[in-house]
CSV table of C-alpha atoms and ligand atoms in Angstrom, one decimal:
chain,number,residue,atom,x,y,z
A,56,UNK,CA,-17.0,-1.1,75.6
A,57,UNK,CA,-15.7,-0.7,72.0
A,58,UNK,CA,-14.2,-3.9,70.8
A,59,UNK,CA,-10.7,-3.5,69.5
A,60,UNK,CA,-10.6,-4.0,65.5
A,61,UNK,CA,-8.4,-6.9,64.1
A,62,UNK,CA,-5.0,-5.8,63.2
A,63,UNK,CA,-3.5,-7.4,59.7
A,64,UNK,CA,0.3,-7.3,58.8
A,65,UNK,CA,0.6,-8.0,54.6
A,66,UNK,CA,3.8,-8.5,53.5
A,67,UNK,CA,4.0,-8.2,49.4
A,68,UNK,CA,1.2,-5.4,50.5
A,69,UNK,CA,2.6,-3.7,46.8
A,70,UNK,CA,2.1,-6.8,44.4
A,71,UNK,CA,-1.5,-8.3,43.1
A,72,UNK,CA,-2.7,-9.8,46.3
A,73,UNK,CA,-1.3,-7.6,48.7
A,74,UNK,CA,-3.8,-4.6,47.0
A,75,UNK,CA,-6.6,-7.0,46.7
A,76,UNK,CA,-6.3,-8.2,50.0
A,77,UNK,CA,-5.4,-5.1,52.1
A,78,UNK,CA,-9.0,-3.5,50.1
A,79,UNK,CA,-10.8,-6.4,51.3
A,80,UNK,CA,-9.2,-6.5,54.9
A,81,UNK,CA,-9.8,-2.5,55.0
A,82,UNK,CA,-13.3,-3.4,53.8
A,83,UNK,CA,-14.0,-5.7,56.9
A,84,UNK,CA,-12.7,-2.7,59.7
A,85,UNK,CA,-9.1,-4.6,60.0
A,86,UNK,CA,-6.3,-2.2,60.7
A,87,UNK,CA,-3.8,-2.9,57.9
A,88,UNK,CA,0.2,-2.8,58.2
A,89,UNK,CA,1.8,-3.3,55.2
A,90,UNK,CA,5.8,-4.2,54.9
A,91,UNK,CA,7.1,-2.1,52.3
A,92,UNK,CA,10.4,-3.1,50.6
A,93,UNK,CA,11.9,0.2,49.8
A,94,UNK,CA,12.9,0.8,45.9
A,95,UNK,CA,14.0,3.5,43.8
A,96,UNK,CA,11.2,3.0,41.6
A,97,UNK,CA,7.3,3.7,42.2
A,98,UNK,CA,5.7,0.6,43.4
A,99,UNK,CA,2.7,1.7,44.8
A,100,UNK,CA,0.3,2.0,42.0
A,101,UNK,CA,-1.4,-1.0,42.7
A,102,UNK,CA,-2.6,0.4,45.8
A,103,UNK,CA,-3.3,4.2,44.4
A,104,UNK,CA,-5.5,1.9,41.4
A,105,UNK,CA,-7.7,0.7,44.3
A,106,UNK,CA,-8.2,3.9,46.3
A,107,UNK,CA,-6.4,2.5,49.7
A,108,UNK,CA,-3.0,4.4,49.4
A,109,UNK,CA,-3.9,6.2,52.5
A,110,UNK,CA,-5.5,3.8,54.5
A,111,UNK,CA,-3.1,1.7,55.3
A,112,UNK,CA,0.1,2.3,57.2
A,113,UNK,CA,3.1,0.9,55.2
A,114,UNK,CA,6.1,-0.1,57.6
A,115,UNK,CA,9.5,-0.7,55.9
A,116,UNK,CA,11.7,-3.5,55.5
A,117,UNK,CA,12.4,-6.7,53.6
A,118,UNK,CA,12.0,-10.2,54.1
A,119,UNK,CA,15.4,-11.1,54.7
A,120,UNK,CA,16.1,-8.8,57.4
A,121,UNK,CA,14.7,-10.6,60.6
A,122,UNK,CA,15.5,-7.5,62.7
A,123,UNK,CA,13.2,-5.6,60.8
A,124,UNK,CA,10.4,-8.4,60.7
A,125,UNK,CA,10.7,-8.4,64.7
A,126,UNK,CA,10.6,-4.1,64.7
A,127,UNK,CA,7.6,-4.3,62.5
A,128,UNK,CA,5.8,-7.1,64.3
A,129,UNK,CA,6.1,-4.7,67.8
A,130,UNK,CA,5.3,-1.5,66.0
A,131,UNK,CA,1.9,-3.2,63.7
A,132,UNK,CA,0.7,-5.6,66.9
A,133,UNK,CA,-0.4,-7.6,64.1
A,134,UNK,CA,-3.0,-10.5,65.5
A,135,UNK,CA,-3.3,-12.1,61.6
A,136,UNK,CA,0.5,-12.2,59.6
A,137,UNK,CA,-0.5,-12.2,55.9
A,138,UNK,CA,3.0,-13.9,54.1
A,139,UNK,CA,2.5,-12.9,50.3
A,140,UNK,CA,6.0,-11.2,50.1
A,141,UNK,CA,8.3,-13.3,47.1
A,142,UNK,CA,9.9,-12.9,44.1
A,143,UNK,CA,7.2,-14.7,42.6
A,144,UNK,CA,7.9,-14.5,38.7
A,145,UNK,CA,9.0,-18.5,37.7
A,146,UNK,CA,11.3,-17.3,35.3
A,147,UNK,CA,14.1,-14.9,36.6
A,148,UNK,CA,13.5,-17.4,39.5
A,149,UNK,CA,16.6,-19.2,36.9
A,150,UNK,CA,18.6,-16.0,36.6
A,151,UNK,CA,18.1,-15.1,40.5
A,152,UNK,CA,18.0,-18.8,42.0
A,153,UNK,CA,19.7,-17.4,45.1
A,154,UNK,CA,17.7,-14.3,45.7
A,155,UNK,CA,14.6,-16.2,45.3
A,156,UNK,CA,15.7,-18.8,47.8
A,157,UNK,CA,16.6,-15.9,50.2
A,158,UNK,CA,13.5,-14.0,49.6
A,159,UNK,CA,10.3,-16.5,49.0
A,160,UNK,CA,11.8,-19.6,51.0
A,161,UNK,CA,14.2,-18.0,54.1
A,162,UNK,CA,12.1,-15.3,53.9
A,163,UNK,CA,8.9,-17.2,54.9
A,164,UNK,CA,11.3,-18.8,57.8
A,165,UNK,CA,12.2,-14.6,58.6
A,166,UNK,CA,8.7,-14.1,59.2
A,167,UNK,CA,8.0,-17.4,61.6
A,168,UNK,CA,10.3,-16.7,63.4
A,169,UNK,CA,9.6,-12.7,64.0
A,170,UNK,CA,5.5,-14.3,65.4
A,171,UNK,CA,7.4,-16.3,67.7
A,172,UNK,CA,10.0,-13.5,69.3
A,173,UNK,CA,7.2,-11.1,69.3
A,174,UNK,CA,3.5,-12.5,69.2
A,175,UNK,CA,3.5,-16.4,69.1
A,176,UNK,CA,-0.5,-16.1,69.2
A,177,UNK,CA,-0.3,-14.3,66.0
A,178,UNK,CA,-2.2,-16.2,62.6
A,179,UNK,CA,-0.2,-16.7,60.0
A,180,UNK,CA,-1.1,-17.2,56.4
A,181,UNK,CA,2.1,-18.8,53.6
A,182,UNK,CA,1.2,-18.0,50.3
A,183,UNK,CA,2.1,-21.6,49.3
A,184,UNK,CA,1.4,-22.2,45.3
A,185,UNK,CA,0.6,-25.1,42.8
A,186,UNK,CA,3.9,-24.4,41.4
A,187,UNK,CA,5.2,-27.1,44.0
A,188,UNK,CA,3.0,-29.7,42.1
A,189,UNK,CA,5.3,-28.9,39.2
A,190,UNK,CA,5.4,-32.7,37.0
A,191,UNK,CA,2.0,-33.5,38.3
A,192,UNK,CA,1.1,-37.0,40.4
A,193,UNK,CA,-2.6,-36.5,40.1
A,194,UNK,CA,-4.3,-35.2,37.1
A,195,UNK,CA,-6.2,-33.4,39.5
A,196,UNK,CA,-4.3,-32.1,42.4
A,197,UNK,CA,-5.0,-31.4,46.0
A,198,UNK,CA,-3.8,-31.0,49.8
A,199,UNK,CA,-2.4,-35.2,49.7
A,200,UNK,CA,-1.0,-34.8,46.1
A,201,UNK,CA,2.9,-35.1,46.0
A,202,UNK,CA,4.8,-32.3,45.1
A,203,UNK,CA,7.4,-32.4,42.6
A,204,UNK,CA,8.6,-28.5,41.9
A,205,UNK,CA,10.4,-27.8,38.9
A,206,UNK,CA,11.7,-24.2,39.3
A,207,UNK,CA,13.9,-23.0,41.7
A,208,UNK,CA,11.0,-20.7,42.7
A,209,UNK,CA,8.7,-24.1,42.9
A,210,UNK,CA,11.4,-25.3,45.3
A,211,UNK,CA,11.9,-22.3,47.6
A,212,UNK,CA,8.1,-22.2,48.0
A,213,UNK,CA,8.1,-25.6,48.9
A,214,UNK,CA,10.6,-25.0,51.9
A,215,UNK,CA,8.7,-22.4,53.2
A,216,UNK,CA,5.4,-24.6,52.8
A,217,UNK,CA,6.9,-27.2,55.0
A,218,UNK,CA,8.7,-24.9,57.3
A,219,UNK,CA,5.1,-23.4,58.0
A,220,UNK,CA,3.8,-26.9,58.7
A,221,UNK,CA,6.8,-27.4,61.1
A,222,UNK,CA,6.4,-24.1,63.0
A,223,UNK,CA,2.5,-25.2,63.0
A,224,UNK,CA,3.6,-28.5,64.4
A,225,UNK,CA,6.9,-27.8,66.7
A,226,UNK,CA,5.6,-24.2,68.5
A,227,UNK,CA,2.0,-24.4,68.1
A,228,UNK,CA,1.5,-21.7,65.4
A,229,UNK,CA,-1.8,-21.2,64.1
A,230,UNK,CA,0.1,-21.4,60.6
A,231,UNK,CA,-2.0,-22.5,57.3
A,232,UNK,CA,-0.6,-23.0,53.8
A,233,UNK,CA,-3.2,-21.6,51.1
A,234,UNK,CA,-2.1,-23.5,48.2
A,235,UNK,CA,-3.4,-20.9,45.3
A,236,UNK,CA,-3.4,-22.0,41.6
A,237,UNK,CA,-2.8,-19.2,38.9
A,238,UNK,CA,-4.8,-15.8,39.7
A,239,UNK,CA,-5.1,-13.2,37.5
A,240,UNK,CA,-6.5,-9.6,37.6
A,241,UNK,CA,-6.2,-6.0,35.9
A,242,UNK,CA,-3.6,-5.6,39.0
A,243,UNK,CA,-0.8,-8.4,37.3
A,244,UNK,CA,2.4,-7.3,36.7
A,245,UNK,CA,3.3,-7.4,33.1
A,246,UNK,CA,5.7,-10.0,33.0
A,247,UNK,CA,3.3,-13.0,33.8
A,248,UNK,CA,1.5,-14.7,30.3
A,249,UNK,CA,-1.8,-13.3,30.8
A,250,UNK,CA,-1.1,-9.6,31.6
A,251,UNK,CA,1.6,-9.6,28.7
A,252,UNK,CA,-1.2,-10.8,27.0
A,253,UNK,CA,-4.2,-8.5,27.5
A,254,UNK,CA,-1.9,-5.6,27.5
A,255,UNK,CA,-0.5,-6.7,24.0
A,256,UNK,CA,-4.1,-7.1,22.6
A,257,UNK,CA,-5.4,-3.6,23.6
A,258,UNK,CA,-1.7,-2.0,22.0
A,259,UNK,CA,-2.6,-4.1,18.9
A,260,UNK,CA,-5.9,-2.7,18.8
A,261,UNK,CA,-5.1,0.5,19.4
A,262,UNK,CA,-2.4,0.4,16.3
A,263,UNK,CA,0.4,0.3,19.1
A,264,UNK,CA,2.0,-2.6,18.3
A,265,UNK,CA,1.6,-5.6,15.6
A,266,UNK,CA,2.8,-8.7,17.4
A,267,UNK,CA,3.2,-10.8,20.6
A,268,UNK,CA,6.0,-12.9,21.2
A,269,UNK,CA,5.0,-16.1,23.7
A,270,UNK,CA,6.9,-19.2,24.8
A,271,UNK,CA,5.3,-22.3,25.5
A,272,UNK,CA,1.3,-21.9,24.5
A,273,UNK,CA,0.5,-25.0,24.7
A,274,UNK,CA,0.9,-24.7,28.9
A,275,UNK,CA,-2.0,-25.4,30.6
A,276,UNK,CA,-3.1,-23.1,33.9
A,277,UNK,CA,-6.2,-23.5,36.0
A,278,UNK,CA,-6.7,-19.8,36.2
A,279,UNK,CA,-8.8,-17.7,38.5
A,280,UNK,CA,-9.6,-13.8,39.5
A,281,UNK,CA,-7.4,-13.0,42.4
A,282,UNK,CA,-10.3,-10.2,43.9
A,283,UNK,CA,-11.9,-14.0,44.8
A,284,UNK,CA,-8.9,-15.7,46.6
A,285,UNK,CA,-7.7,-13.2,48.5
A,286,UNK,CA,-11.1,-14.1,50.5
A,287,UNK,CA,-9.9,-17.8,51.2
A,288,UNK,CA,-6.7,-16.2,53.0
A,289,UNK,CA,-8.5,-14.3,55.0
A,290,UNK,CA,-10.7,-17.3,55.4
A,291,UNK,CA,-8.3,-19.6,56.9
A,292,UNK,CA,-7.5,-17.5,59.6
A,293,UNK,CA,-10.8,-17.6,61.3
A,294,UNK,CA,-10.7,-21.3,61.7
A,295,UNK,CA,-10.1,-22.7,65.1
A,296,UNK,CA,-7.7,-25.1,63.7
A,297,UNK,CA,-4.5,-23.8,61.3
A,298,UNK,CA,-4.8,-26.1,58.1
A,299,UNK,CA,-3.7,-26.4,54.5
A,300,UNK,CA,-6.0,-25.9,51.6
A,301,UNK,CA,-6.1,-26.1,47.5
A,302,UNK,CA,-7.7,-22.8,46.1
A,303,UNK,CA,-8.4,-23.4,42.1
A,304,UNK,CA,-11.5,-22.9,40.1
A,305,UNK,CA,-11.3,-26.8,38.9
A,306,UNK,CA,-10.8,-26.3,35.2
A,307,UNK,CA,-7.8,-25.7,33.2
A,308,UNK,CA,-7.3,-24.1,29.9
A,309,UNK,CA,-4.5,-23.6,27.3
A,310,UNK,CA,-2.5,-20.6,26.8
A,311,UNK,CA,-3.2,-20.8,23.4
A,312,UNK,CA,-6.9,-20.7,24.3
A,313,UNK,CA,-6.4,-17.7,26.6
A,314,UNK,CA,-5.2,-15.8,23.5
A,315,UNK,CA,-7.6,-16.9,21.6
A,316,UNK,CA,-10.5,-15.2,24.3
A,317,UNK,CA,-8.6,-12.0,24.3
A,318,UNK,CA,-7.8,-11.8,21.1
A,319,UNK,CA,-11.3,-12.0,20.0
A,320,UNK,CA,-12.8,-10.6,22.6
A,321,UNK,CA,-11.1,-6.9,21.0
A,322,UNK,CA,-12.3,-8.5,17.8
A,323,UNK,CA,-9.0,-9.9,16.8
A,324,UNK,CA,-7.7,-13.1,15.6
A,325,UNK,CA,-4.6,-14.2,17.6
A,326,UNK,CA,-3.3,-16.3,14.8
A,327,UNK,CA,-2.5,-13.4,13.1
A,328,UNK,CA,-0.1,-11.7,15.7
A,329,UNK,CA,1.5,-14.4,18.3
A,330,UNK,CA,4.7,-15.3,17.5
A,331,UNK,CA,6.3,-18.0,19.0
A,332,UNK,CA,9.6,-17.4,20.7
A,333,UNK,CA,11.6,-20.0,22.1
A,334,UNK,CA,13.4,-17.2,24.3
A,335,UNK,CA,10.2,-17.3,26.5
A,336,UNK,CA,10.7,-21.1,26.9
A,337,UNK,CA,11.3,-22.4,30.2
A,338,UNK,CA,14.4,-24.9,31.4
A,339,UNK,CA,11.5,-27.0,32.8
A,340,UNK,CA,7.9,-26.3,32.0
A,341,UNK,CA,5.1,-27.1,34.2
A,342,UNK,CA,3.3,-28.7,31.5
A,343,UNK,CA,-0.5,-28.4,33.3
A,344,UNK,CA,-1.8,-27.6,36.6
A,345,UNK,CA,-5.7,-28.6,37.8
A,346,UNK,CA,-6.5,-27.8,41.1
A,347,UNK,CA,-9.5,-29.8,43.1
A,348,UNK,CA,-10.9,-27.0,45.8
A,349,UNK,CA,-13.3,-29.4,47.3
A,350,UNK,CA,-11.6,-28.9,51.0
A,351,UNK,CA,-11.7,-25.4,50.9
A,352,UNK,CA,-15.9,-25.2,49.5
A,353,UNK,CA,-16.5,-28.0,52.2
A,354,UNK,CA,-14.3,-26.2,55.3
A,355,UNK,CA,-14.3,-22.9,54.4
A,356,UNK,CA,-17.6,-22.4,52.3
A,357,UNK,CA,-15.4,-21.0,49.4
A,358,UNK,CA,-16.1,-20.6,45.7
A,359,UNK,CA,-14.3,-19.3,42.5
A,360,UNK,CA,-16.8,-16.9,41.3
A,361,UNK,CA,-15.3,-15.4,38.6
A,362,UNK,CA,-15.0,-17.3,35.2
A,363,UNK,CA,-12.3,-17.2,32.9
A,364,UNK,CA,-13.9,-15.3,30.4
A,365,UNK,CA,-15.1,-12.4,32.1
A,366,UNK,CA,-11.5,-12.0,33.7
A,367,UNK,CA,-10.2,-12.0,31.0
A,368,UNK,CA,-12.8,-9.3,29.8
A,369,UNK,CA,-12.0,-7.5,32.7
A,370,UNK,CA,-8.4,-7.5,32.0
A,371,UNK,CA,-8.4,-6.5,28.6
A,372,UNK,CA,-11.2,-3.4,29.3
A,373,UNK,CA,-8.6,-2.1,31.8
A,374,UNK,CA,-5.6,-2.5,29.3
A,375,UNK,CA,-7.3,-0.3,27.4
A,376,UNK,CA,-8.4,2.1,29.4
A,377,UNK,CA,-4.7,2.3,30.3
A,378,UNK,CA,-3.3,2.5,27.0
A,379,UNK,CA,-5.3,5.2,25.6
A,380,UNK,CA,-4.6,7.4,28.5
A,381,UNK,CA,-1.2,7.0,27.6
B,498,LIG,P1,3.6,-10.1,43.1
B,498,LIG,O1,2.6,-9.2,42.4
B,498,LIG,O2,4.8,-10.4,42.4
B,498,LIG,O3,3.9,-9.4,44.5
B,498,LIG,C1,5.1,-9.8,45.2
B,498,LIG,C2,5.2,-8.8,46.4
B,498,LIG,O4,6.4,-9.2,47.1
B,498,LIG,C3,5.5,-7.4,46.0
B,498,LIG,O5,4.8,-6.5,46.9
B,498,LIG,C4,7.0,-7.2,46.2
B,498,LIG,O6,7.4,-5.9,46.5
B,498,LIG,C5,7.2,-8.1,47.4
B,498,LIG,N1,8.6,-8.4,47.6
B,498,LIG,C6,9.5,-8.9,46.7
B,498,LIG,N2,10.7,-9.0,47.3
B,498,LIG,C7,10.6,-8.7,48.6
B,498,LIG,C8,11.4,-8.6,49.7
B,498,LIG,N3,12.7,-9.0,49.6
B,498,LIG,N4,11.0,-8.2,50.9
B,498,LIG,C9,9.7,-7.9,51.0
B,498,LIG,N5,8.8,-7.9,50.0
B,498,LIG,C10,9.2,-8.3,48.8
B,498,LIG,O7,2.9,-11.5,43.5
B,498,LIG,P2,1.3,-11.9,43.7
B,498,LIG,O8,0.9,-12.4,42.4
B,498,LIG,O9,0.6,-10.8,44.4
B,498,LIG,O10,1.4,-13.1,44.6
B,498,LIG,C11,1.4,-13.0,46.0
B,498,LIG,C12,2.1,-14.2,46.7
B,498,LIG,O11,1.3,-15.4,46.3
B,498,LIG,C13,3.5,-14.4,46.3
B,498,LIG,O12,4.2,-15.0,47.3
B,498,LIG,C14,3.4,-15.5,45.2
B,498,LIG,O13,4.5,-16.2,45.1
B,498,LIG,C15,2.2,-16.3,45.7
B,498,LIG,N6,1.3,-16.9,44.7
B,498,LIG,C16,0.8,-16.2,43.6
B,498,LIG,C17,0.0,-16.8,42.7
B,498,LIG,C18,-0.6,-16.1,41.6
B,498,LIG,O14,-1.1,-16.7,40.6
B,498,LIG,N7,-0.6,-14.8,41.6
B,498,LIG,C19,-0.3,-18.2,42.9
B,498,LIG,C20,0.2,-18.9,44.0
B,498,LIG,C21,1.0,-18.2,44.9
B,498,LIG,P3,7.8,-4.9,45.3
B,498,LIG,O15,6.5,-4.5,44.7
B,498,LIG,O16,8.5,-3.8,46.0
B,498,LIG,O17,8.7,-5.6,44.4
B,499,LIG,N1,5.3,-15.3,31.6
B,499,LIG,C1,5.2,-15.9,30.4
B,499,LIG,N2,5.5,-15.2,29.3
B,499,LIG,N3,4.7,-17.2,30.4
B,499,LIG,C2,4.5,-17.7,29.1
B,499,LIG,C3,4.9,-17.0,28.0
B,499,LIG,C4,5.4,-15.7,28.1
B,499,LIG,O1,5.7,-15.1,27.1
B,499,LIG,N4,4.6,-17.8,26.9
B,499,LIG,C5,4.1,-19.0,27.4
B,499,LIG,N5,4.0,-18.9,28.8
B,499,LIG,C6,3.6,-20.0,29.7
B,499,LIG,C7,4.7,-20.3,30.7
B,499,LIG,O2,5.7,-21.1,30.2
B,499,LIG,C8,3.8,-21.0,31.7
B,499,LIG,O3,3.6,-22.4,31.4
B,499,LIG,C9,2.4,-20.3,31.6
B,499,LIG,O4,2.5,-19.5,30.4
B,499,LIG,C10,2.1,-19.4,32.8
B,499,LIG,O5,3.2,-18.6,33.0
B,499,LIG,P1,3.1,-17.3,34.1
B,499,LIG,O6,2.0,-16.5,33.7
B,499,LIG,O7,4.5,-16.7,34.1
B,499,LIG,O8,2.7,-18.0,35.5
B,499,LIG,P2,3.3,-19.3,36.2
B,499,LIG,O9,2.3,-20.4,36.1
B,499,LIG,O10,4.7,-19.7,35.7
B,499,LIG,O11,3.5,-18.8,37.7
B,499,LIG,C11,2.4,-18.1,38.3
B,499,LIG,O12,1.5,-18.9,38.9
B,499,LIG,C12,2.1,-19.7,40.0
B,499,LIG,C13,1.0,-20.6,40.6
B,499,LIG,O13,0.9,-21.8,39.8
B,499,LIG,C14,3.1,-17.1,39.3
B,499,LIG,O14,2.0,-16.2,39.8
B,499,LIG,C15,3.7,-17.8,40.5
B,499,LIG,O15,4.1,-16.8,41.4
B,499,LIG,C16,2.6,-18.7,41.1
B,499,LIG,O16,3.1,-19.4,42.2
């Protein structure tokens, strides 16, 4: 008899980790769902950049609509609930406090509770983030540091990070938090520091464009390749027991050091084209983030395998790719 292959539901299946993972889900013989929030503008080149466009069966609807969480848990038959759906970007989460509350942290709560009407044996996986460390306890942070957000995005996550341990605790869910530091990838969307920064250098070499306006360089992110971590998600749903893990690479770097890779990388000087720009300065910064993934190399076998510098490489090769074919 043919065993039945796993069936994945990704919500955020459009963003970074939604391609990343679905490719690697796809990979492993998974049937994927992925919950597509309709919008007038394309949003599907992520998955068209990976080859998977048509391999996977988008379903739509949006996270605040709990109806059409329940219609698209019956229709997928999901088994494993992959909860990377958010507006995820720190900064409008200032200029959209109540959108992001609805979306990243009620949102979350949409999704619990659409397992429970429809599949209450269903994993679930919260894309939890070190953003809720925010003003840091620790210098180095893990699963028993405090949290102390300091974004109304930091906060929402944090809701739905507890609200995942309560359904995991009150119902029985087999509901982990993965509490991912910073990933990057050639897949980023523009807006967050690195992206805005790789795509700036390959302009800049390409006699595009002269400068690059930043905020807050001296920021400090423990920064990894997000083709890695989608593994650990997938990771902590084949434990026996739901849990809550750090995912990080254990070092942290400067923005101002990130420039200075990419910059010279292209065989630039960054000193010569960032400007800073207090616009791009936050209300409250997240000064530094350090993650300690011991749990998840000792539990999960895990490992950050990609250094900084050859993301970054990576990154600024596909900039440029792009850029010329423009
Ligand atoms: P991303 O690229 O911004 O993707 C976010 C996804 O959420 C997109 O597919 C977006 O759809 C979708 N979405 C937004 N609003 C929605 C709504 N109302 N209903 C349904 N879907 C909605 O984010 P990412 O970098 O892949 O991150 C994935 C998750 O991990 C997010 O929850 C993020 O907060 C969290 N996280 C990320 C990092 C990181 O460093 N990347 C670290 C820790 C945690 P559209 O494309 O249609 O807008
Ligand atoms: N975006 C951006 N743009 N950030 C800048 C800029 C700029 O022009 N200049 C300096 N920075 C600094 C920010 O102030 C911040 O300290 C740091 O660069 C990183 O900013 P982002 O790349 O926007 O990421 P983030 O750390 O705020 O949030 C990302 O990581 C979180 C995990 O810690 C997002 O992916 C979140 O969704 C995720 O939860």
């Amino acid at each position: 008899m043919k065993l039945a292959s796993k069936t994945a539901l990704v919500t955020g299946v459009t963003g970074q980790d939604g391609a990343y993972l679905a490719k690697f889900l796809l990979e492993k013989g998974y049937k994927v769902f992925g919950l597509h929030a309709r919008r007038s503008s394309d949003t599907l080149w992520r998955l068209r950049e990976l080859s998977i466009e048509s391999d996977l069966v988008l379903l739509d609807g949006d996270l605040t609509d709990l109806s059409a969480l329940i219609r698209v848990m019956e229709k997928s038959s999901a088994t494993e609930v992959y909860n990377l759906g958010a507006q995820s970007f720190v900064g409008t989460s200032w200029d959209q406090p109540v959108l992001t509350a609805n979306v990243t942290g009620i949102g979350a709560l949409n999704m619990l509770e659409a397992i429970r009407a429809v599949n209450p044996r269903a994993r679930f996986y919260q894309a939890s983030t070190s953003e809720m460390f925010g003003m840091i306890q620790e210098s180095m942070q893990s699963e028993t540091t405090p949290f102390y957000p300091r974004s109304p995005y930091g906060v929402a996550k944090l809701y739905a990070h507890w609200m995942t341990i309560n359904y995991r605790e009150s119902y029985g869910l087999h509901a982990s938090n993965g509490i991912l530091f910073n990933h990057e990838s050639p897949l980023r969307g523009i807006e967050f520091v690195t992206r805005k920064v790789t795509d700036a250098v390959a302009r800049i070499k390409l006699g595009r464009q002269k400068s690059l306006r930043l905020g807050n360089i001296d920021a400090q992110r423990d920064w990894g390749f997000a083709g890695d971590y989608v593994k650990a998600m997938w990771l902590m749903l084949q434990q026996d027991i739901a849990d809550d893990y750090v995912v990080a690479t254990g070092k942290t770097t400067t923005v101002r050091d990130m420039c200075r890779i990419a910059f010279s990388y292209a065989g630039l000087n960054y000193e010569k084209h960032v400007i800073i720009d207090p616009r791009f300065y936050r209300k409250t910064e997240v000064d530094i983030l350090l993650g300690n993934p011991a749990k998840a190399r000792e539990k999960l076998g895990w490992v950050a395998e990609t250094d900084l510098e050859t993301l970054i490489k990576m990154m600024v090769d596909a900039d440029l790719a792009r850029v010329i074919k423009e």
